[in-house]
Amino acid sequence: IAKLKLDANKFGITKIEVTNQFGYFTFNENPMINLSKMIELIPQQPDQYQLLGSDKLPFQLPNREKKIAGVLALIKTLTNG
């Protein structure tokens, strides 16, 4: 988990919080993510993604047993990785 957070920090994700079903990313002022992709995800899947202010992206994890994989997949999606 520590490596995940360090890797995410490279993209401007300064904080990752995860519970059993939900999580959120907090971004710095200039995240190195695909903002278009993030903005695209929100209306396509409003039950899963939201935007709080300009720096927080709450998200729902579809499978709590695979929450780390879900977080990695979202980071990959947002960073075109």
GROMACS .gro file of N, CA and C in nm:
model
  243
    1ILE      N    1   0.084  -0.120   0.000
    1ILE     CA    2   0.000   0.000   0.000
    1ILE      C    3   0.087   0.125   0.000
    2ALA      N    4   0.198   0.122   0.074
    2ALA     CA    5   0.287   0.238   0.078
    2ALA      C    6   0.344   0.267  -0.061
    3LYS      N    7   0.381   0.162  -0.136
    3LYS     CA    8   0.433   0.181  -0.271
    3LYS      C    9   0.325   0.239  -0.362
    4LEU      N   10   0.203   0.193  -0.346
    4LEU     CA   11   0.091   0.245  -0.425
    4LEU      C   12   0.078   0.395  -0.402
    5LYS      N   13   0.083   0.437  -0.276
    5LYS     CA   14   0.070   0.579  -0.245
    5LYS      C   15   0.187   0.660  -0.301
    6LEU      N   16   0.307   0.605  -0.294
    6LEU     CA   17   0.423   0.674  -0.350
    6LEU      C   18   0.411   0.687  -0.502
    7ASP      N   19   0.369   0.581  -0.567
    7ASP     CA   20   0.351   0.586  -0.712
    7ASP      C   21   0.242   0.685  -0.750
    8ALA      N   22   0.133   0.687  -0.675
    8ALA     CA   23   0.023   0.779  -0.703
    8ALA      C   24   0.067   0.923  -0.686
    9ASN      N   25   0.154   0.947  -0.590
    9ASN     CA   26   0.202   1.082  -0.565
    9ASN      C   27   0.273   1.139  -0.687
   10LYS      N   28   0.336   1.056  -0.767
   10LYS     CA   29   0.404   1.101  -0.889
   10LYS      C   30   0.306   1.165  -0.986
   11PHE      N   31   0.179   1.126  -0.976
   11PHE     CA   32   0.076   1.179  -1.066
   11PHE      C   33  -0.004   1.293  -1.003
   12GLY      N   34   0.038   1.336  -0.884
   12GLY     CA   35  -0.031   1.446  -0.819
   12GLY      C   36  -0.145   1.402  -0.729
   13ILE      N   37  -0.155   1.273  -0.701
   13ILE     CA   38  -0.254   1.222  -0.606
   13ILE      C   39  -0.186   1.225  -0.470
   14THR      N   40  -0.225   1.321  -0.387
   14THR     CA   41  -0.155   1.343  -0.261
   14THR      C   42  -0.208   1.258  -0.146
   15LYS      N   43  -0.330   1.207  -0.162
   15LYS     CA   44  -0.388   1.126  -0.055
   15LYS      C   45  -0.481   1.023  -0.116
   16ILE      N   46  -0.476   0.903  -0.062
   16ILE     CA   47  -0.568   0.796  -0.100
   16ILE      C   48  -0.629   0.744   0.028
   17GLU      N   49  -0.760   0.747   0.035
   17GLU     CA   50  -0.832   0.690   0.149
   17GLU      C   51  -0.922   0.581   0.093
   18VAL      N   52  -0.924   0.465   0.158
   18VAL     CA   53  -1.006   0.354   0.111
   18VAL      C   54  -1.072   0.286   0.230
   19THR      N   55  -1.202   0.263   0.218
   19THR     CA   56  -1.275   0.183   0.316
   19THR      C   57  -1.318   0.055   0.245
   20ASN      N   58  -1.410  -0.018   0.302
   20ASN     CA   59  -1.454  -0.142   0.239
   20ASN      C   60  -1.521  -0.121   0.105
   21GLN      N   61  -1.599  -0.014   0.091
   21GLN     CA   62  -1.675   0.005  -0.032
   21GLN      C   63  -1.643   0.134  -0.105
   22PHE      N   64  -1.581   0.229  -0.037
   22PHE     CA   65  -1.559   0.360  -0.096
   22PHE      C   66  -1.415   0.404  -0.079
   23GLY      N   67  -1.377   0.502  -0.156
   23GLY     CA   68  -1.246   0.561  -0.143
   23GLY      C   69  -1.248   0.699  -0.202
   24TYR      N   70  -1.138   0.771  -0.184
   24TYR     CA   71  -1.125   0.898  -0.253
   24TYR      C   72  -0.978   0.931  -0.274
   25PHE      N   73  -0.956   1.007  -0.380
   25PHE     CA   74  -0.825   1.061  -0.410
   25PHE      C   75  -0.831   1.210  -0.381
   26THR      N   76  -0.725   1.263  -0.325
   26THR     CA   77  -0.707   1.407  -0.315
   26THR      C   78  -0.590   1.443  -0.406
   27PHE      N   79  -0.612   1.543  -0.490
   27PHE     CA   80  -0.512   1.582  -0.589
   27PHE      C   81  -0.441   1.711  -0.548
   28ASN      N   82  -0.318   1.728  -0.595
   28ASN     CA   83  -0.251   1.856  -0.576
   28ASN      C   84  -0.307   1.956  -0.676
   29GLU      N   85  -0.249   2.075  -0.681
   29GLU     CA   86  -0.303   2.181  -0.768
   29GLU      C   87  -0.289   2.149  -0.917
   30ASN      N   88  -0.188   2.074  -0.954
   30ASN     CA   89  -0.163   2.043  -1.095
   30ASN      C   90  -0.139   1.893  -1.113
   31PRO      N   91  -0.244   1.813  -1.097
   31PRO     CA   92  -0.223   1.668  -1.110
   31PRO      C   93  -0.186   1.629  -1.253
   32MET      N   94  -0.106   1.526  -1.263
   32MET     CA   95  -0.063   1.476  -1.394
   32MET      C   96  -0.153   1.359  -1.434
   33ILE      N   97  -0.281   1.391  -1.446
   33ILE     CA   98  -0.379   1.291  -1.485
   33ILE      C   99  -0.452   1.339  -1.609
   34ASN      N  100  -0.525   1.250  -1.670
   34ASN     CA  101  -0.606   1.285  -1.786
   34ASN      C  102  -0.738   1.343  -1.734
   35LEU      N  103  -0.744   1.476  -1.725
   35LEU     CA  104  -0.864   1.541  -1.672
   35LEU      C  105  -0.986   1.513  -1.758
   36SER      N  106  -0.966   1.502  -1.888
   36SER     CA  107  -1.078   1.471  -1.977
   36SER      C  108  -1.139   1.336  -1.942
   37LYS      N  109  -1.054   1.240  -1.913
   37LYS     CA  110  -1.102   1.106  -1.878
   37LYS      C  111  -1.178   1.110  -1.747
   38MET      N  112  -1.127   1.186  -1.648
   38MET     CA  113  -1.196   1.196  -1.521
   38MET      C  114  -1.332   1.262  -1.539
   39ILE      N  115  -1.336   1.369  -1.615
   39ILE     CA  116  -1.463   1.439  -1.638
   39ILE      C  117  -1.559   1.351  -1.716
   40GLU      N  118  -1.508   1.267  -1.802
   40GLU     CA  119  -1.589   1.172  -1.879
   40GLU      C  120  -1.650   1.064  -1.789
   41LEU      N  121  -1.573   1.015  -1.694
   41LEU     CA  122  -1.619   0.908  -1.605
   41LEU      C  123  -1.737   0.950  -1.517
   42ILE      N  124  -1.736   1.073  -1.472
   42ILE     CA  125  -1.834   1.118  -1.373
   42ILE      C  126  -1.977   1.110  -1.427
   43PRO      N  127  -2.009   1.168  -1.543
   43PRO     CA  128  -2.147   1.154  -1.591
   43PRO      C  129  -2.182   1.014  -1.643
   44GLN      N  130  -2.080   0.941  -1.689
   44GLN     CA  131  -2.105   0.805  -1.738
   44GLN      C  132  -2.140   0.709  -1.624
   45GLN      N  133  -2.080   0.731  -1.508
   45GLN     CA  134  -2.100   0.642  -1.393
   45GLN      C  135  -2.118   0.725  -1.266
   46PRO      N  136  -2.226   0.804  -1.259
   46PRO     CA  137  -2.244   0.895  -1.145
   46PRO      C  138  -2.260   0.825  -1.011
   47ASP      N  139  -2.303   0.700  -1.011
   47ASP     CA  140  -2.315   0.626  -0.885
   47ASP      C  141  -2.178   0.581  -0.834
   48GLN      N  142  -2.081   0.576  -0.922
   48GLN     CA  143  -1.949   0.527  -0.885
   48GLN      C  144  -1.848   0.640  -0.863
   49TYR      N  145  -1.860   0.750  -0.938
   49TYR     CA  146  -1.764   0.859  -0.930
   49TYR      C  147  -1.835   0.991  -0.907
   50GLN      N  148  -1.772   1.079  -0.830
   50GLN     CA  149  -1.821   1.214  -0.806
   50GLN      C  150  -1.698   1.305  -0.801
   51LEU      N  151  -1.722   1.433  -0.802
   51LEU     CA  152  -1.613   1.528  -0.784
   51LEU      C  153  -1.654   1.622  -0.672
   52LEU      N  154  -1.569   1.633  -0.571
   52LEU     CA  155  -1.593   1.724  -0.459
   52LEU      C  156  -1.492   1.837  -0.467
   53GLY      N  157  -1.541   1.955  -0.496
   53GLY     CA  158  -1.450   2.067  -0.512
   53GLY      C  159  -1.361   2.044  -0.632
   54SER      N  160  -1.244   2.102  -0.626
   54SER     CA  161  -1.153   2.088  -0.740
   54SER      C  162  -1.043   1.987  -0.714
   55ASP      N  163  -1.044   1.926  -0.593
   55ASP     CA  164  -0.930   1.840  -0.562
   55ASP      C  165  -0.963   1.703  -0.505
   56LYS      N  166  -1.090   1.666  -0.499
   56LYS     CA  167  -1.124   1.534  -0.443
   56LYS      C  168  -1.213   1.456  -0.539
   57LEU      N  169  -1.176   1.330  -0.556
   57LEU     CA  170  -1.255   1.239  -0.638
   57LEU      C  171  -1.296   1.120  -0.552
   58PRO      N  172  -1.418   1.123  -0.498
   58PRO     CA  173  -1.468   1.004  -0.428
   58PRO      C  174  -1.509   0.899  -0.531
   59PHE      N  175  -1.494   0.774  -0.494
   59PHE     CA  176  -1.532   0.667  -0.585
   59PHE      C  177  -1.580   0.548  -0.504
   60GLN      N  178  -1.663   0.469  -0.569
   60GLN     CA  179  -1.715   0.347  -0.509
   60GLN      C  180  -1.635   0.230  -0.563
   61LEU      N  181  -1.599   0.140  -0.474
   61LEU     CA  182  -1.526   0.021  -0.515
   61LEU      C  183  -1.626  -0.092  -0.539
   62PRO      N  184  -1.631  -0.145  -0.660
   62PRO     CA  185  -1.730  -0.246  -0.692
   62PRO      C  186  -1.710  -0.378  -0.619
   63ASN      N  187  -1.588  -0.408  -0.580
   63ASN     CA  188  -1.560  -0.536  -0.517
   63ASN      C  189  -1.465  -0.512  -0.400
   64ARG      N  190  -1.516  -0.514  -0.280
   64ARG     CA  191  -1.433  -0.477  -0.165
   64ARG      C  192  -1.317  -0.574  -0.142
   65GLU      N  193  -1.330  -0.698  -0.189
   65GLU     CA  194  -1.220  -0.793  -0.174
   65GLU      C  195  -1.101  -0.756  -0.261
   66LYS      N  196  -1.126  -0.685  -0.367
   66LYS     CA  197  -1.020  -0.646  -0.460
   66LYS      C  198  -1.003  -0.495  -0.462
   67LYS      N  199  -1.008  -0.432  -0.346
   67LYS     CA  200  -1.006  -0.287  -0.342
   67LYS      C  201  -0.873  -0.228  -0.391
   68ILE      N  202  -0.760  -0.293  -0.361
   68ILE     CA  203  -0.631  -0.242  -0.409
   68ILE      C  204  -0.627  -0.248  -0.562
   69ALA      N  205  -0.675  -0.357  -0.617
   69ALA     CA  206  -0.680  -0.370  -0.763
   69ALA      C  207  -0.770  -0.263  -0.823
   70GLY      N  208  -0.881  -0.233  -0.756
   70GLY     CA  209  -0.972  -0.128  -0.804
   70GLY      C  210  -0.907   0.009  -0.803
   71VAL      N  211  -0.832   0.037  -0.697
   71VAL     CA  212  -0.760   0.165  -0.688
   71VAL      C  213  -0.654   0.173  -0.798
   72LEU      N  214  -0.579   0.066  -0.817
   72LEU     CA  215  -0.478   0.063  -0.923
   72LEU      C  216  -0.539   0.082  -1.061
   73ALA      N  217  -0.653   0.018  -1.084
   73ALA     CA  218  -0.719   0.031  -1.214
   73ALA      C  219  -0.765   0.174  -1.238
   74LEU      N  220  -0.815   0.240  -1.135
   74LEU     CA  221  -0.860   0.378  -1.151
   74LEU      C  222  -0.740   0.470  -1.176
   75ILE      N  223  -0.632   0.449  -1.105
   75ILE     CA  224  -0.511   0.529  -1.129
   75ILE      C  225  -0.464   0.509  -1.272
   76LYS      N  226  -0.464   0.387  -1.316
   76LYS     CA  227  -0.421   0.355  -1.453
   76LYS      C  228  -0.512   0.426  -1.555
   77THR      N  229  -0.641   0.423  -1.531
   77THR     CA  230  -0.736   0.490  -1.621
   77THR      C  231  -0.709   0.640  -1.626
   78LEU      N  232  -0.689   0.700  -1.510
   78LEU     CA  233  -0.672   0.845  -1.503
   78LEU      C  234  -0.535   0.892  -1.555
   79THR      N  235  -0.438   0.804  -1.557
   79THR     CA  236  -0.303   0.843  -1.600
   79THR      C  237  -0.265   0.785  -1.735
   80ASN      N  238  -0.361   0.727  -1.802
   80ASN     CA  239  -0.337   0.666  -1.933
   80ASN      C  240  -0.227   0.560  -1.927
   81GLY      N  241  -0.217   0.497  -1.807
   81GLY     CA  242  -0.108   0.399  -1.788
   81GLY      C  243  -0.138   0.269  -1.836
   0.00000   0.00000   0.00000
